[in-house]
């Protein structure tokens, strides 16, 4: 027992060092989504690899407020009949389109597609329970700065 007690400080130091010495690839991956304002009440969940990135902004209840998919191609194809308005995103004027979530027919959905200067496409979507929340989520999303390397031509 005394041998274990004497080793605890060394084990704790090793554990601390392993947390502090995160490999650069893992540390970089956490910063690939655009920065959210501190007062947004949202946090990113992220998934991806070298060819795509999916970022989902989740509120404190676990509901998705908005998200984006970044890749060379996107499965989203805007349909003229679903146009719902205009906005600004990543420094570009965009047109928003109505969408739907099959498992949640009451959810309001808006989607758009942005061509980035680096040859990538960014499919962006908004989810909301009511028009007021949709407007808030859209305003928050449109206020994000997309200056991380994956969103620029540099």
Short mmCIF file of C-alpha atoms in Angstrom, two decimals:
data_model
loop_
_atom_site.label_atom_id
_atom_site.label_comp_id
_atom_site.label_asym_id
_atom_site.label_seq_id
_atom_site.Cartn_x
_atom_site.Cartn_y
_atom_site.Cartn_z
CA UNK A 1 0.00 0.00 0.00
CA UNK A 2 2.83 2.43 0.88
CA UNK A 3 4.41 1.81 -2.54
CA UNK A 4 1.17 2.86 -4.25
CA UNK A 5 0.82 5.98 -2.11
CA UNK A 6 4.41 6.99 -2.92
CA UNK A 7 3.75 6.57 -6.67
CA UNK A 8 0.56 8.66 -6.72
CA UNK A 9 2.34 12.02 -7.21
CA UNK A 10 4.34 10.58 -10.12
CA UNK A 11 1.20 9.08 -11.69
CA UNK A 12 -0.67 12.37 -11.28
CA UNK A 13 2.20 14.25 -12.94
CA UNK A 14 2.19 11.80 -15.88
CA UNK A 15 -1.56 12.20 -16.27
CA UNK A 16 -1.26 15.98 -16.24
CA UNK A 17 1.55 15.93 -18.79
CA UNK A 18 -0.43 13.66 -21.11
CA UNK A 19 -3.32 16.13 -21.07
CA UNK A 20 -1.06 19.15 -21.62
CA UNK A 21 0.89 17.50 -24.43
CA UNK A 22 -2.01 17.05 -26.85
CA UNK A 23 -0.72 16.20 -30.31
CA UNK A 24 -0.93 19.24 -32.65
CA UNK A 25 -3.43 17.53 -34.96
CA UNK A 26 -5.90 17.04 -32.12
CA UNK A 27 -5.44 20.56 -30.80
CA UNK A 28 -5.93 22.03 -34.28
CA UNK A 29 -9.07 20.01 -34.96
CA UNK A 30 -10.93 21.64 -32.06
CA UNK A 31 -10.49 25.05 -33.72
CA UNK A 32 -11.73 24.19 -37.20
CA UNK A 33 -15.29 25.44 -36.66
CA UNK A 34 -15.90 29.20 -36.67
CA UNK A 35 -15.71 30.84 -33.23
CA UNK A 36 -19.04 31.26 -31.45
CA UNK A 37 -19.68 34.36 -29.34
CA UNK A 38 -19.33 33.63 -25.62
CA UNK A 39 -22.90 34.73 -24.91
CA UNK A 40 -24.47 32.59 -27.68
CA UNK A 41 -25.41 29.74 -25.32
CA UNK A 42 -24.17 27.30 -27.98
CA UNK A 43 -21.27 24.91 -28.37
CA UNK A 44 -19.89 23.13 -31.42
CA UNK A 45 -19.89 19.42 -32.04
CA UNK A 46 -17.54 18.56 -34.84
CA UNK A 47 -16.77 15.66 -37.12
CA UNK A 48 -14.58 15.35 -40.15
CA UNK A 49 -11.36 14.33 -41.82
CA UNK A 50 -9.05 15.77 -44.49
CA UNK A 51 -11.86 15.93 -47.09
CA UNK A 52 -14.83 17.27 -45.10
CA UNK A 53 -15.86 19.06 -41.93
CA UNK A 54 -19.26 19.07 -40.20
CA UNK A 55 -19.88 21.59 -37.40
CA UNK A 56 -23.15 21.63 -35.45
CA UNK A 57 -24.02 24.42 -33.01
CA UNK A 58 -25.92 22.80 -30.13
CA UNK A 59 -27.84 24.66 -27.41
CA UNK A 60 -27.90 23.75 -23.71
CA UNK A 61 -30.92 21.43 -24.25
CA UNK A 62 -29.07 19.46 -26.94
CA UNK A 63 -31.05 20.90 -29.88
CA UNK A 64 -29.23 21.89 -33.02
CA UNK A 65 -29.48 25.64 -33.78
CA UNK A 66 -27.45 25.57 -37.00
CA UNK A 67 -24.67 23.73 -38.71
CA UNK A 68 -22.36 23.65 -41.67
CA UNK A 69 -20.82 21.08 -43.98
CA UNK A 70 -17.57 21.99 -45.71
CA UNK A 71 -16.22 19.92 -48.63
CA UNK A 72 -15.36 20.09 -52.32
CA UNK A 73 -18.93 19.03 -53.18
CA UNK A 74 -22.25 19.22 -51.39
CA UNK A 75 -25.34 17.02 -51.64
CA UNK A 76 -27.51 20.14 -51.12
CA UNK A 77 -29.02 21.47 -54.33
CA UNK A 78 -30.95 24.73 -53.92
CA UNK A 79 -34.40 24.75 -55.54
CA UNK A 80 -35.72 28.03 -56.86
CA UNK A 81 -39.25 27.29 -55.60
CA UNK A 82 -37.96 27.05 -52.01
CA UNK A 83 -36.39 30.54 -51.85
CA UNK A 84 -37.00 32.27 -48.52
CA UNK A 85 -34.88 35.41 -48.48
CA UNK A 86 -31.39 36.78 -48.62
CA UNK A 87 -28.56 37.28 -46.16
CA UNK A 88 -24.80 37.66 -45.78
CA UNK A 89 -22.54 34.78 -44.86
CA UNK A 90 -18.74 34.50 -44.97
CA UNK A 91 -18.61 37.90 -46.67
CA UNK A 92 -20.95 36.87 -49.46
CA UNK A 93 -24.57 37.58 -50.24
CA UNK A 94 -26.54 34.34 -50.01
CA UNK A 95 -30.06 33.21 -50.72
CA UNK A 96 -31.79 31.13 -48.04
CA UNK A 97 -34.02 28.18 -49.00
CA UNK A 98 -36.74 26.33 -47.07
CA UNK A 99 -35.82 22.85 -45.95
CA UNK A 100 -37.26 20.19 -43.70
CA UNK A 101 -36.36 17.60 -41.10
CA UNK A 102 -38.40 14.49 -41.88
CA UNK A 103 -38.47 13.30 -38.26
CA UNK A 104 -39.45 16.80 -36.97
CA UNK A 105 -42.03 18.28 -39.36
CA UNK A 106 -42.66 21.32 -37.11
CA UNK A 107 -39.02 22.43 -37.20
CA UNK A 108 -38.35 25.50 -39.34
CA UNK A 109 -35.34 24.91 -41.57
CA UNK A 110 -33.37 27.27 -43.82
CA UNK A 111 -30.39 26.23 -45.96
CA UNK A 112 -27.89 27.90 -48.23
CA UNK A 113 -24.75 27.08 -50.19
CA UNK A 114 -21.62 29.26 -50.20
CA UNK A 115 -18.71 28.90 -52.65
CA UNK A 116 -15.44 29.65 -50.89
CA UNK A 117 -12.35 31.01 -52.59
CA UNK A 118 -10.36 27.85 -51.84
CA UNK A 119 -12.49 25.60 -54.07
CA UNK A 120 -14.62 24.37 -51.18
CA UNK A 121 -18.40 24.57 -50.81
CA UNK A 122 -20.09 25.28 -47.50
CA UNK A 123 -23.63 23.97 -47.01
CA UNK A 124 -25.19 25.86 -44.09
CA UNK A 125 -28.49 25.16 -42.34
CA UNK A 126 -30.62 26.71 -39.58
CA UNK A 127 -33.14 24.95 -37.31
CA UNK A 128 -35.75 26.64 -35.11
CA UNK A 129 -39.05 26.02 -33.32
CA UNK A 130 -40.61 29.38 -34.27
CA UNK A 131 -39.97 32.37 -36.55
CA UNK A 132 -38.41 34.47 -33.73
CA UNK A 133 -35.88 31.75 -32.90
CA UNK A 134 -35.18 31.30 -36.63
CA UNK A 135 -34.41 35.02 -36.95
CA UNK A 136 -32.11 34.91 -33.87
CA UNK A 137 -30.25 31.83 -35.14
CA UNK A 138 -29.88 33.38 -38.60
CA UNK A 139 -28.55 36.65 -37.15
CA UNK A 140 -26.07 34.77 -34.96
CA UNK A 141 -24.90 32.57 -37.83
CA UNK A 142 -24.52 35.53 -40.18
CA UNK A 143 -22.43 37.35 -37.55
CA UNK A 144 -19.82 34.55 -37.37
CA UNK A 145 -16.37 35.26 -38.76
CA UNK A 146 -15.17 32.64 -41.19
CA UNK A 147 -11.47 33.49 -41.08
CA UNK A 148 -10.13 30.09 -40.04
CA UNK A 149 -7.86 28.46 -42.67
CA UNK A 150 -10.47 25.97 -43.90
CA UNK A 151 -12.83 28.83 -44.85
CA UNK A 152 -10.35 31.02 -46.73
CA UNK A 153 -8.33 30.77 -49.90
CA UNK A 154 -4.98 31.05 -48.08
#
